[in-house]
Structure formats: C-alpha cells, structure tokens
Coordinates of C-alpha atoms in Angstrom, one line a residue:
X49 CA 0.0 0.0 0.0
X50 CA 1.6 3.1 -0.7
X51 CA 1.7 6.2 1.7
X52 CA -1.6 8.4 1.4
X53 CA -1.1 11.9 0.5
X54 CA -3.3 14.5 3.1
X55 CA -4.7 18.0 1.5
X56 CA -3.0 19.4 4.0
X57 CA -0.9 19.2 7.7
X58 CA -2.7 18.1 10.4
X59 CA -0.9 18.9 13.8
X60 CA -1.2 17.0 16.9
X61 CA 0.1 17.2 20.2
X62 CA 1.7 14.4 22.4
X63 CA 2.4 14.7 26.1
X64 CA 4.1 11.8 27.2
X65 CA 5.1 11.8 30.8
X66 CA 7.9 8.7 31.9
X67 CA 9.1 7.4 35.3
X68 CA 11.9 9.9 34.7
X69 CA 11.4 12.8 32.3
X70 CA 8.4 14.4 30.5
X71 CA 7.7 15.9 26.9
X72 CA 5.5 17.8 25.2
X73 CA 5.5 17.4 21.3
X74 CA 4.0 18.7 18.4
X75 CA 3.8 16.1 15.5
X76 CA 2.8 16.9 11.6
X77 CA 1.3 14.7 9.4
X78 CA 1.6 15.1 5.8
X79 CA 2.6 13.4 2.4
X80 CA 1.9 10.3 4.8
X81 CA 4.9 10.9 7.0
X82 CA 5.2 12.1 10.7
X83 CA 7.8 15.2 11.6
X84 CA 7.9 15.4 15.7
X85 CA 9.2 18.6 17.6
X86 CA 9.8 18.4 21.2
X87 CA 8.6 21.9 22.4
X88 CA 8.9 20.9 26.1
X89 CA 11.7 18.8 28.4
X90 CA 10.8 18.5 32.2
X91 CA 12.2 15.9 34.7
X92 CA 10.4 13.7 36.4
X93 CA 10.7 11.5 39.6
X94 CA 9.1 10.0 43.2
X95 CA 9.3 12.4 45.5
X96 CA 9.5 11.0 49.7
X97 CA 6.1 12.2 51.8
X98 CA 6.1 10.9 55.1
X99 CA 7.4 7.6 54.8
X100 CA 6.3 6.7 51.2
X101 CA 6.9 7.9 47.7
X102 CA 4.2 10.1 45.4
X103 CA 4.5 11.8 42.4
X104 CA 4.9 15.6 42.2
X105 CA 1.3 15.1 40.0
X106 CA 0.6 19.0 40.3
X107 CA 4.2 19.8 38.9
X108 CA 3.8 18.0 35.9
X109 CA 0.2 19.1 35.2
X110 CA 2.1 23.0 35.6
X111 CA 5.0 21.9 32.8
X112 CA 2.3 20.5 31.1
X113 CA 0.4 23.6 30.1
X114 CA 3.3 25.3 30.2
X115 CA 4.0 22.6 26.8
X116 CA 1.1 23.7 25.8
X117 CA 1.4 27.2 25.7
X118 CA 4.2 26.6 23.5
X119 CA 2.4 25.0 21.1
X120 CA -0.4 27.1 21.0
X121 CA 2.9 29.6 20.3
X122 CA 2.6 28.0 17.2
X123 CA -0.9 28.2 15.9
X124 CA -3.6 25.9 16.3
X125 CA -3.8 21.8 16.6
X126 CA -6.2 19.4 16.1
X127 CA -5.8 17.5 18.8
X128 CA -4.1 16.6 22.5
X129 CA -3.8 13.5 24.0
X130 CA -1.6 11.9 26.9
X131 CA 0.2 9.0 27.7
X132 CA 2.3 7.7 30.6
X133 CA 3.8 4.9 32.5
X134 CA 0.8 2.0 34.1
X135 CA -1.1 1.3 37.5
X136 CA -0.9 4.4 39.3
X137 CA -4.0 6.9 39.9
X138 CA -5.6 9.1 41.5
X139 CA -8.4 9.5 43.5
X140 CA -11.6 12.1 42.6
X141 CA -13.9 13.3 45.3
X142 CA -17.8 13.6 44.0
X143 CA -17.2 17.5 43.2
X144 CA -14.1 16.7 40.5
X145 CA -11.3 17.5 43.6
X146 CA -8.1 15.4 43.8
X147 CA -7.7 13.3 47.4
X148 CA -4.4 13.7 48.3
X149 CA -1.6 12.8 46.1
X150 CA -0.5 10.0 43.3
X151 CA 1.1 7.3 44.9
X152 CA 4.2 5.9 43.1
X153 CA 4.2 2.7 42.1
X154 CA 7.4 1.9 43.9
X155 CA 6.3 2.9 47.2
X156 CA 7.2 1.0 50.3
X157 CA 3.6 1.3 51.7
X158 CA 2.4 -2.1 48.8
X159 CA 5.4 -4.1 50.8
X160 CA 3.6 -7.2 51.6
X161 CA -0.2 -6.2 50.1
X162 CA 0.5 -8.8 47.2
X163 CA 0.7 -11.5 49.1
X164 CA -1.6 -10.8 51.7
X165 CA -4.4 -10.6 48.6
X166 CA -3.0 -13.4 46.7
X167 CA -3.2 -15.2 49.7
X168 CA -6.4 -13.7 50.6
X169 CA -8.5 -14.3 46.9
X170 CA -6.4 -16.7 45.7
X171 CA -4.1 -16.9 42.5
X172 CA -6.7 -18.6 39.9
X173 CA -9.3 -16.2 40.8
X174 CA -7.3 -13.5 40.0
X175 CA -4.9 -14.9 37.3
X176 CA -7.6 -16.4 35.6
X177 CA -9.9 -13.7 35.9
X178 CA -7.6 -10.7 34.1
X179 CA -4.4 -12.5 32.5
X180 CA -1.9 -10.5 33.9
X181 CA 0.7 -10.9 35.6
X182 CA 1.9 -10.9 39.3
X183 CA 3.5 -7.9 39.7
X184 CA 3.9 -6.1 43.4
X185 CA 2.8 -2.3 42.0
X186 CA -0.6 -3.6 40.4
X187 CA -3.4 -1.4 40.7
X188 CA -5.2 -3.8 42.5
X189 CA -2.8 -3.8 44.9
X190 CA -2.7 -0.2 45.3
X191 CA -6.1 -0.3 46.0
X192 CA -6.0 -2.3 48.4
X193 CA -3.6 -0.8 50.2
X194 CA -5.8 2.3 50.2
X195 CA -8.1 3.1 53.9
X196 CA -11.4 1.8 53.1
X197 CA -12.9 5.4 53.9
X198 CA -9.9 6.6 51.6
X199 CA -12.6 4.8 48.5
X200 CA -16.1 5.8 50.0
X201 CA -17.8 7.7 47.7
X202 CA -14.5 8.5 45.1
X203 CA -13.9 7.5 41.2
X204 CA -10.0 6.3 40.1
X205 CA -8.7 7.6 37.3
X206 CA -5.2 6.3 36.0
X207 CA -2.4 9.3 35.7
X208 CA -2.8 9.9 31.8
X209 CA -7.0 9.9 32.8
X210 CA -6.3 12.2 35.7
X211 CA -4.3 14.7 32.8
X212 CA -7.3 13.9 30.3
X213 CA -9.9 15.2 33.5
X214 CA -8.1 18.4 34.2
X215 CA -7.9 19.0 30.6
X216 CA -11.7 19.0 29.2
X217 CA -13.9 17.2 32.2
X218 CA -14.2 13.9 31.2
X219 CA -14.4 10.8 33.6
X220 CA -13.1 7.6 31.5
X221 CA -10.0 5.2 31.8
X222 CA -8.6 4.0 28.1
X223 CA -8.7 0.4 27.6
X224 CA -4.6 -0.1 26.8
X225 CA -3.8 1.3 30.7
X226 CA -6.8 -0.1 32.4
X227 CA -5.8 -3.9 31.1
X228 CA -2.5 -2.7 33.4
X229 CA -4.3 -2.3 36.3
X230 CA -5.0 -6.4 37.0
X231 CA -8.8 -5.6 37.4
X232 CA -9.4 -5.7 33.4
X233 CA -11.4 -8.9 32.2
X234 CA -9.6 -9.7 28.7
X235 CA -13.0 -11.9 27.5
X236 CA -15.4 -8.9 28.2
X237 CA -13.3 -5.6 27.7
X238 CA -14.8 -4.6 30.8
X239 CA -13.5 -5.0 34.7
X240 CA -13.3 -7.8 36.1
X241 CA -16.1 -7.4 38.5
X242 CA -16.2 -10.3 40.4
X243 CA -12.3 -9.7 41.4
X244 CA -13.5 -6.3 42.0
X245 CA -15.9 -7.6 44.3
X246 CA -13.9 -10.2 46.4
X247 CA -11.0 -7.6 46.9
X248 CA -13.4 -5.3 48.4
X249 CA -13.0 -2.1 45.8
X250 CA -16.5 -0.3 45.4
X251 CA -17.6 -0.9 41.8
X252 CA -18.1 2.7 42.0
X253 CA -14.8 3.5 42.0
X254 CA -14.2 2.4 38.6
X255 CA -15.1 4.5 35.5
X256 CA -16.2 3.9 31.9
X257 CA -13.5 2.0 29.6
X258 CA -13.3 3.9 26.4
X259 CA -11.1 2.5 23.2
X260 CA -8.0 4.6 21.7
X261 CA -9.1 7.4 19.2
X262 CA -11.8 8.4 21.5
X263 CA -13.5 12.2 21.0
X264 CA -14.0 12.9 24.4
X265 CA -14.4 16.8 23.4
X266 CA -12.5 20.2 23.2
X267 CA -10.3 22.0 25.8
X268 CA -11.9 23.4 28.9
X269 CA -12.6 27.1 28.4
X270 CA -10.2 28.3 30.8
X271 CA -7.0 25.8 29.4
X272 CA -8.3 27.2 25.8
X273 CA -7.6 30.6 27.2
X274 CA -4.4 30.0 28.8
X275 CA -2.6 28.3 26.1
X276 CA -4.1 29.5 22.8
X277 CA -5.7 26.6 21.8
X278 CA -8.9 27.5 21.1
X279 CA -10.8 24.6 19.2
X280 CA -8.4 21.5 20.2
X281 CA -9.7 18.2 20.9
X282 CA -8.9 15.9 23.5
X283 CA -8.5 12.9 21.8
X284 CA -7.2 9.3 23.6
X285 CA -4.2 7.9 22.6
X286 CA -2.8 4.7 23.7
X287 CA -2.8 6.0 26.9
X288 CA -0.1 3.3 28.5
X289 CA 3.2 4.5 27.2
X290 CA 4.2 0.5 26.2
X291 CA 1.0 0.8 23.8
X292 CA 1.8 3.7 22.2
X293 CA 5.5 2.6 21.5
X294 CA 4.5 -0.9 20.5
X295 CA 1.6 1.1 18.1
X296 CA 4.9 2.5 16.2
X297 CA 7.0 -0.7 16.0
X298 CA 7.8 -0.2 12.6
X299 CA 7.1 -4.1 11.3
X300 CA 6.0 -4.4 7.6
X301 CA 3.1 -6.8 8.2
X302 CA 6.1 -10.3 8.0
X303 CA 5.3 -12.8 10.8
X304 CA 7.6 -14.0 13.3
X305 CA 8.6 -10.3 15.2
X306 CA 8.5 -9.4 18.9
X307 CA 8.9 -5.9 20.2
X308 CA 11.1 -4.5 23.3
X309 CA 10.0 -1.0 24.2
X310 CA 13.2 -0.4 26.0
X311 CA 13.5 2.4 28.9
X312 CA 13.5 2.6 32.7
X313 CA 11.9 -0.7 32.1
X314 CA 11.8 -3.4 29.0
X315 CA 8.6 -4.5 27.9
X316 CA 9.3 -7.9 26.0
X317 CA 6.8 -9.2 24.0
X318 CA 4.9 -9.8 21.0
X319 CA 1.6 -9.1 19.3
X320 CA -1.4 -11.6 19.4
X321 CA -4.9 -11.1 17.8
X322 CA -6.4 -12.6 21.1
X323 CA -5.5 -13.2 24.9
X324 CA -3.4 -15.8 25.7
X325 CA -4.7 -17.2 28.8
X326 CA -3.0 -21.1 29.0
X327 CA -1.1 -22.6 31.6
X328 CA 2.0 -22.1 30.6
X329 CA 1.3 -18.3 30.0
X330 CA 0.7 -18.1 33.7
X331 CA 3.6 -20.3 34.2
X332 CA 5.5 -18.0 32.8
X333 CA 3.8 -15.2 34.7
X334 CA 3.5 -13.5 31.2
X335 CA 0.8 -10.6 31.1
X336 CA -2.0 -9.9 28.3
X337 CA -2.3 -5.7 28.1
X338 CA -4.7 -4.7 25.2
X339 CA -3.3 -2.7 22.3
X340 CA -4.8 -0.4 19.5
X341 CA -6.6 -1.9 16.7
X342 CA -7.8 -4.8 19.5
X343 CA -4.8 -6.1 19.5
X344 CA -3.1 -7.9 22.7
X345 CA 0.4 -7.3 24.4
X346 CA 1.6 -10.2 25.1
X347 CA 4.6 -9.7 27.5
X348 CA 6.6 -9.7 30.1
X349 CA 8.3 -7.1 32.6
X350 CA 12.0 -7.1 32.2
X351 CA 14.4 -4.6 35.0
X352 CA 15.5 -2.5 32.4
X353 CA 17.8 0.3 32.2
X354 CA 16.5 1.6 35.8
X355 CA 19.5 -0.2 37.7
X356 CA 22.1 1.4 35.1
X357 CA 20.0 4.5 36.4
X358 CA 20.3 4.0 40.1
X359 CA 23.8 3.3 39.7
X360 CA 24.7 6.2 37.5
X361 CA 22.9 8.1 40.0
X362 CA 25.2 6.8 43.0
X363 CA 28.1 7.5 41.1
X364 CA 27.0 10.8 39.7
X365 CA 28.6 9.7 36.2
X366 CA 28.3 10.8 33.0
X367 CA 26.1 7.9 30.9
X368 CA 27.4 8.7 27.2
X369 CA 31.0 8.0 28.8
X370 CA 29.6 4.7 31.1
X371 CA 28.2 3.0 27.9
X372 CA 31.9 4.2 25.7
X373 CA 33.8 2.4 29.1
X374 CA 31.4 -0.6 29.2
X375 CA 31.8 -1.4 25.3
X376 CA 35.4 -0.9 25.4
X377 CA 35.3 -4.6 27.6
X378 CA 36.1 -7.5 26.4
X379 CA 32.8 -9.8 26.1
X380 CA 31.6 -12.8 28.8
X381 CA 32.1 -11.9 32.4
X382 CA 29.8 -12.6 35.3
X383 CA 25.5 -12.3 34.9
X384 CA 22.6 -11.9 36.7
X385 CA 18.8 -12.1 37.1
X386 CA 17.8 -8.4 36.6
X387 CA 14.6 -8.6 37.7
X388 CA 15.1 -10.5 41.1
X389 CA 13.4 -7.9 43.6
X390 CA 16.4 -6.3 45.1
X391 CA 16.3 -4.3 42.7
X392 CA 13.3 -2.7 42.2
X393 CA 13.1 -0.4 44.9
X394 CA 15.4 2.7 44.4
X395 CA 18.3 3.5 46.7
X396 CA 22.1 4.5 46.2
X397 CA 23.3 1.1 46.8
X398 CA 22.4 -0.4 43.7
X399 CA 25.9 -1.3 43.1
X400 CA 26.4 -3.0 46.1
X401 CA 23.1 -4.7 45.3
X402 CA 24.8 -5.8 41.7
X403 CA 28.0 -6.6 43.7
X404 CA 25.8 -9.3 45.9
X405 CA 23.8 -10.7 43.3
X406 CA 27.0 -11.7 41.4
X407 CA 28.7 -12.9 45.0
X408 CA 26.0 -14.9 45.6
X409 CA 26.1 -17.2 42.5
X410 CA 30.2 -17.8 43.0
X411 CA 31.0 -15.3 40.4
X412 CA 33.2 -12.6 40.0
X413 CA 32.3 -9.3 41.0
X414 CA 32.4 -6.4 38.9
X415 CA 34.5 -3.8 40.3
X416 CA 34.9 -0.7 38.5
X417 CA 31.8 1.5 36.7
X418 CA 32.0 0.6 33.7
X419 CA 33.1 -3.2 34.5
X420 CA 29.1 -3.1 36.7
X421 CA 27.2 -1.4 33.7
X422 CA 28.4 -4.3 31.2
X423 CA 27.5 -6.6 33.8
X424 CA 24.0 -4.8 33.7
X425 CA 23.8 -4.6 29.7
X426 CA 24.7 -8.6 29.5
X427 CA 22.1 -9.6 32.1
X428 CA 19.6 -7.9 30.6
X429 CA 20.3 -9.4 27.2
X430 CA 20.3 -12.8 28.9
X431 CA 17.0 -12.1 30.2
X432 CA 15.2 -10.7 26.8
X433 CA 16.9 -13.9 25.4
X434 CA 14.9 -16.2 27.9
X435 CA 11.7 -14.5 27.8
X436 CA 12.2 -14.4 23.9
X437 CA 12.2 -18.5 24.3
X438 CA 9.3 -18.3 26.6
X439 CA 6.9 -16.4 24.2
X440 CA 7.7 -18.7 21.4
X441 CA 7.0 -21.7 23.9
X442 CA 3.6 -20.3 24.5
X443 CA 2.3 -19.1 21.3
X444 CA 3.9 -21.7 19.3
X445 CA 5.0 -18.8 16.5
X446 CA 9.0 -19.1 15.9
X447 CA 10.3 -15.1 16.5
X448 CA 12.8 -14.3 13.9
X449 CA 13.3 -10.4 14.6
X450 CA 13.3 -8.2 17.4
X451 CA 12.2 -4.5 17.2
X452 CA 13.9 -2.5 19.8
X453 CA 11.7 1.0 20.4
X454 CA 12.1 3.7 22.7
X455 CA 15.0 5.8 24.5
X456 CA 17.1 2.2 25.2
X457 CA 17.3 1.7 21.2
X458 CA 20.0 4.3 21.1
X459 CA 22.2 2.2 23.2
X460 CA 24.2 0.2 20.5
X461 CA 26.2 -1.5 23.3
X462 CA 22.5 -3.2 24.7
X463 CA 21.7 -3.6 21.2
X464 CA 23.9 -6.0 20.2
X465 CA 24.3 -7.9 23.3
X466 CA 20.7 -8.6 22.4
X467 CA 21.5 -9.6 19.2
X468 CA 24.2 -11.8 20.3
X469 CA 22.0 -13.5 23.6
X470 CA 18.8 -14.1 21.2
X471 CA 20.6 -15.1 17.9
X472 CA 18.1 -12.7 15.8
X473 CA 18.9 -9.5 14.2
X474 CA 17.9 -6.8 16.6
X475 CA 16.4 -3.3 14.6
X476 CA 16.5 -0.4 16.7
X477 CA 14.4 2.4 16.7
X478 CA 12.1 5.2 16.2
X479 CA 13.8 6.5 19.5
X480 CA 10.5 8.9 20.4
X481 CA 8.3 5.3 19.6
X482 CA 6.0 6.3 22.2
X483 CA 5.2 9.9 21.1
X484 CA 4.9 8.9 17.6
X485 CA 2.3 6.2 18.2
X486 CA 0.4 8.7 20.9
X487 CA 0.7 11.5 17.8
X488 CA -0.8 8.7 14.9
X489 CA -3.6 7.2 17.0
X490 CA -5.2 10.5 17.3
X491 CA -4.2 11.4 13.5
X492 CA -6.6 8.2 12.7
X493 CA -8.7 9.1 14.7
X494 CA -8.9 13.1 13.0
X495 CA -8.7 11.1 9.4
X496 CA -5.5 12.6 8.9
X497 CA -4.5 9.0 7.7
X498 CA -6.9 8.0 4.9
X499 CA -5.1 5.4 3.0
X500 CA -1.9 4.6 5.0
X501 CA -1.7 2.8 8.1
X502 CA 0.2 3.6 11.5
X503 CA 3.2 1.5 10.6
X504 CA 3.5 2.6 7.1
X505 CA 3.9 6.0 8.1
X506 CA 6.2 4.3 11.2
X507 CA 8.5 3.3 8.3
X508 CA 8.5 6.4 6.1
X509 CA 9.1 8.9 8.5
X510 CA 12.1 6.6 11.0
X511 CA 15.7 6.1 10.6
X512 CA 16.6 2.6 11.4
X513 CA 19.6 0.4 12.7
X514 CA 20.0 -2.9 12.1
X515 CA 22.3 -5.1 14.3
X516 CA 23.2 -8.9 13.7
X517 CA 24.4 -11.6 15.7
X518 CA 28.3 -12.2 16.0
X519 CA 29.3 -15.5 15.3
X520 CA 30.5 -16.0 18.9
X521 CA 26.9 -15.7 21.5
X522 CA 28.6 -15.1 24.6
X523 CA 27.7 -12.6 26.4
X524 CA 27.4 -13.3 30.1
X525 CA 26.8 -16.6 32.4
X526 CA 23.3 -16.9 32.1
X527 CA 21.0 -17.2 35.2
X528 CA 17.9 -18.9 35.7
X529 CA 15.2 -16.2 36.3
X530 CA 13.3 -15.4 39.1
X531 CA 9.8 -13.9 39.1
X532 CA 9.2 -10.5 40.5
X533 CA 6.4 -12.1 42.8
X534 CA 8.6 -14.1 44.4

C-alpha cells in the first residue's frame, strides 16, 4: 500500500510523561509521514512524603500547560492526548477535587499487600480472571492498600485519565492502561467485577472503559484561554506508554517479530490477535495488556535500564562515557537475574546490590563503573533472550526479529548484546516510539490517515539500525530467572 497523500498538515500534540522525564510534542502529518518537535523537556521523579513515595502530580500538570502554551505559540492543533507509565491513579472526590496525592508505584507502603491478597482471593481467581501478571505495584494492589474510607464515595482515574480530566472534564480510563491495572477482564473488555468484588473495591470507584481514538471533546474554556488553543480536541491515545511505543514498531506486516519497548523498564513481548490465557502463560507469569486496533500485548516485565539509572545516580557519572567504558570490555564476564526484587526499589546502593547478586552465584564481581554497567547490559540481554524463548513456547510462533523501540534503542552496546543472547537480528528504533504512536492514534482518529496505516507512516518517517548476531553468543553466564512475585 503506498503512503496516502493529506490536502494538508494536520498537527497534533503528544504529552508523554515517563518514570523519569516528561515531553511535550508537536507532531505533523503530511505526504503520509510524521515530523515530531519536542517543544517541552521537564524531569520527572518520586518524591518522599512521610514515609512513602508520590509523584509531584501538580508539577507535571504545571509543565504541562506550560507545553502547551508553546504549542499554541505555534498556531492551532487538532488534537491533545496523553500517555504515561501504568497502575498508578488518582483519586476524585464527588465535586471533581483530587484526594491527596498520586502514589508511586514503587512505594514501600504495597510491601507485603500482594501476598496478603494473593493469599487472601487466591491466585486462579485473579490470574484467571484478568491474564496479567503478578506484579507487586498492580493497581489492584494499590487499591488495596488504600483506607477503606480513603474509597467511599470517590472515582480512580489512572495518571494519563487524571491529565485527560483536568484538561476537558471527562471521567473515563482508556482500555490499553486499564488492562495494566490487574482488574481488566480480557473476555469482556470490561472490569473484572467479580475480582472487584472479592477484593473489596467499590464498583463505583471504577469508570467507563473507552477504546483509543476516543473524541471525548475540546479543551476546557479556561485551558483554551491559557494556552491558545482555542478549538483542540482531546483525543485518547494509547494512553499506557508501552501501547503507544508498540503502536509505532515499525514491522512491515512479516510474521515471526517481537517488540522490546526499552526504557527505565523493557517490555518484551509480541503481538497476538487474542489473549493468551494457557497454563504455561501463567507459568511463565506473562501478562495480556490490550493494544490499539484490539490487539493484545503479550509480555513480560523485564528490569530494564532503571539499575544502570540508580547506579549512574550513585556514582554521579556521565552515561554517554559509562556506555563508551562498558563497550570498550572485552565480552563474557559474570551475569545476573535483573529482575530478582532487590532491585526494584530505588536507593544508592544499587551497586552493592549488583555486587551481591553476582557474589551470591560464586561469580566474579564487577569492580569498577564501567566493569558493573556491562555486567547490567549482559544480564539484561540474557534475560530478553529467555523470555524471547518463553513467548515462542507459549504461542507456538517461531520469533525471527526483534524490534527494539524507545530511548534504550540508542544504546548500541545493549543492542547488540541482544542480538548476540537471542541469535536474531535486533532493529533499533524510532527513538520517540511512544510519542509517535500517541501523535498517529489520534491522527486516525482526525482522518488525517486516509489510506496509509500507523506502521507505514512508522517506516517512512524513522531512521533505522540494524544489528546482527556475531558469530561468537557469549555474552554473560546466564542465570535462571526469578519472578518478581517471588
């Protein structure tokens, strides 16, 4: 099919807010590709309160308009939509107010709720029910971790639903995020009521499911008047950042390709017409997250780059001259399981934590910086490599390339460990995968894409990488993983 020609350029804005930075971006379709402009860099990050860890929800919101001034700087859009990271929400009191804060999802106050309710409901009932899997930050976990009085008479609305509220009044949670949440029935589309139920969450709490490329109207009048834009939309993207990056994979329609949307965390998986809800998909404690086009993500949580993160941050180290340091190493050297729960909680030991994980298993221990981060990169090729084995296992479909998207897929070092660990040519890239699939879903849904599809203008408008597998595979002893619910 070739790529549709539009009268003219539709614009579109993206706000896509990450466990660790923000943007706002102002995307241009025409001649059936996509040109992106970041107008707006902000940081992001938990902030301690009392004992736990929230996000700064009313900073973002404040760099958020301040995006979207800027882009109103620039004349009018069609269209704004927002995305960001899973499971955490907020809570709305009856008159539209905000109770308290937005928990973080790393928060010490869920040590221990995931067990207790596993223990408490019982894993079929909730495996079985939702097809996701057992991770300690669900929102169901979250929620019921919350003081009952805390959920009397309030409505949840996950982060990028929150942004959606503040921005034109409506009250919905998009499909891709709310399949996060481990309280989404796969079968129906709808929550999982009975779960609901025996966990003890009002049903009330729980707002309408809409699909990507909703309409749900135009700016409030006082945004409008703040930022310039006068007759925007608000239109849903792919509201879970991992659905919005996998909706810009730029695949060409072969069989036989899986997908890492590569960041603070990996998100390894592949793309299924249906949920996958065997035995040995719960074995595997693989999860089934809803994409656009009613599609499924099946996948897995990997680490990711967050321990390279933590460490850099202990070190206070540059990371262009970590990853030139770590590549400069000779290959092999000692591995780990990267997503054994040591690390998942932040903290300046993290290399101490690497330094144990590698003691423990009678190998050498990285020493210096860049000997740690290699150790890092390896480990988490070893572990896209296993749950690359697991997904063929389970669908039965042999995986022949591997599409690396997002901010990780400019790290050719990680690249091509993962091209050595898997055997399979790794392509890396579009970098900004998750902004450009947020800016195309609401393009489609403006018709701003009349003939050509998402991907196709995916592969027009990206610069791709391609990276093979060296002869020799070796890139660290490989581990047997552990589960994060263990």
């Amino acid at each position: 099919m070739s790529a549709e020609l539009t009268r003219a350029p539709s614009r579109h804005v993206a706000i896509d807010l990450g466990a660790s930075s923000g943007r706002v971006a102002l995307g241009t379709v025409q001649n059936g590709t996509l040109e992106v402009e970041v107008l707006h860099r902000f940081p992001n990050g938990g902030v301690p309160v009392a004992g736990g860890l929230q996000w700064d929800i009313l900073g973002l919101w404040r760099e958020v308009l301040h995006g979207l001034t800027l882009a109103g700087q620039r004349g009018e859009v069609a269209s704004v939509g927002v995305n960001s990271w899973a499971v955490d929400y907020g809570l709305l009191d009856a008159h539209g107010d905000l109770l308290g804060g937005v928990h973080h999802y790393r928060s010490p106050r869920l040590d221990g709720v995931m067990k207790r309710v596993r223990a408490e409901i019982g894993d079929d009932a909730i495996s079985g029910a939702t097809g996701i899997q057992f991770l300690p930050f669900n929102t169901l976990y979250q929620l019921s971790a919350e003081r009952p009085e805390r959920l009397a008479g309030t409505q949840l609305l996950m982060v990028p639903d929150l942004l959606h509220f503040w921005l034109c009044g409506a009250r919905v949670t998009e499909r891709t995020n709310a399949s996060t949440t481990q309280l989404y029935d796969p079968r129906t589309g709808d929550w999982a009521w009975t779960l609901v139920d025996a966990a003890g969450i009002p049903r009330s709490v729980l707002p309408p499911i809409v699909e990507p490329g909703t309409d749900l109207g135009v700016l409030r009048p006082e945004i409008a008047a703040e930022t310039g834009l006068s007759s925007t939309r608000v239109i849903v993207p792919a509201t879970h950042d991992t659905a919005s990056a996998v909706a810009a994979v730029p695949a060409g329609g072969e069989p036989g390709w899986a997908y890492v949307s590569s960041g603070t965390w990996s998100l390894v998986g592949v793309e299924v017409p249906a949920p996958v809800l065997t035995d040995a998909a719960r074995h595997l404690n693989l999860t089934n997250e809803a994409g656009i086009g009613g599609t499924t993500r099946l996948l897995k949580n990997v680490m990711g780059l967050w321990i390279v993160q933590e460490c850099r941050r202990a070190w206070n180290a540059d990371f262009a001259q970590l990853y030139a340091d770590a590549a400069a190493l000779p290959p092999g050297g000692p591995g780990f399981d990267p997503d054994d729960t040591r690390f998942l909680a932040p903290g300046m030991d993290m290399p101490q934590r690497v330094h144990a994980a590698c003691r423990e298993t009678g190998q050498p221990v990285p020493q210096t910086p860049p000997e740690i981060v290699r150790c890092i990169l390896g480990s988490l090729a070893q572990r896209i490599a296993d749950v690359l084995d697991g997904l063929e296992a389970v669908t039965g479909t042999p995986i022949h390339t591997l599409y690396v998207v997002g901010g990780g897929s400019q790290g050719d070092l990680l690249n091509q460990l993962t091209a050595d660990a898997t055997g399979r040519p790794v392509v890396a890239g579009p970098v900004e995968a998750t902004l450009i699939g947020n800016l195309l879903v609401q393009a489609q849904a403006c018709g701003s894409l009349r003939s050509a599809s998402i991907r196709e203008v995916v592969r027009a408008s990206s610069a791709l990488q391609t990276f093979m597998p060296s002869a020799s595979r070796h890139v660290g002893t490989r581990q047997t993983g552990t589960e994060v619910s263990r």
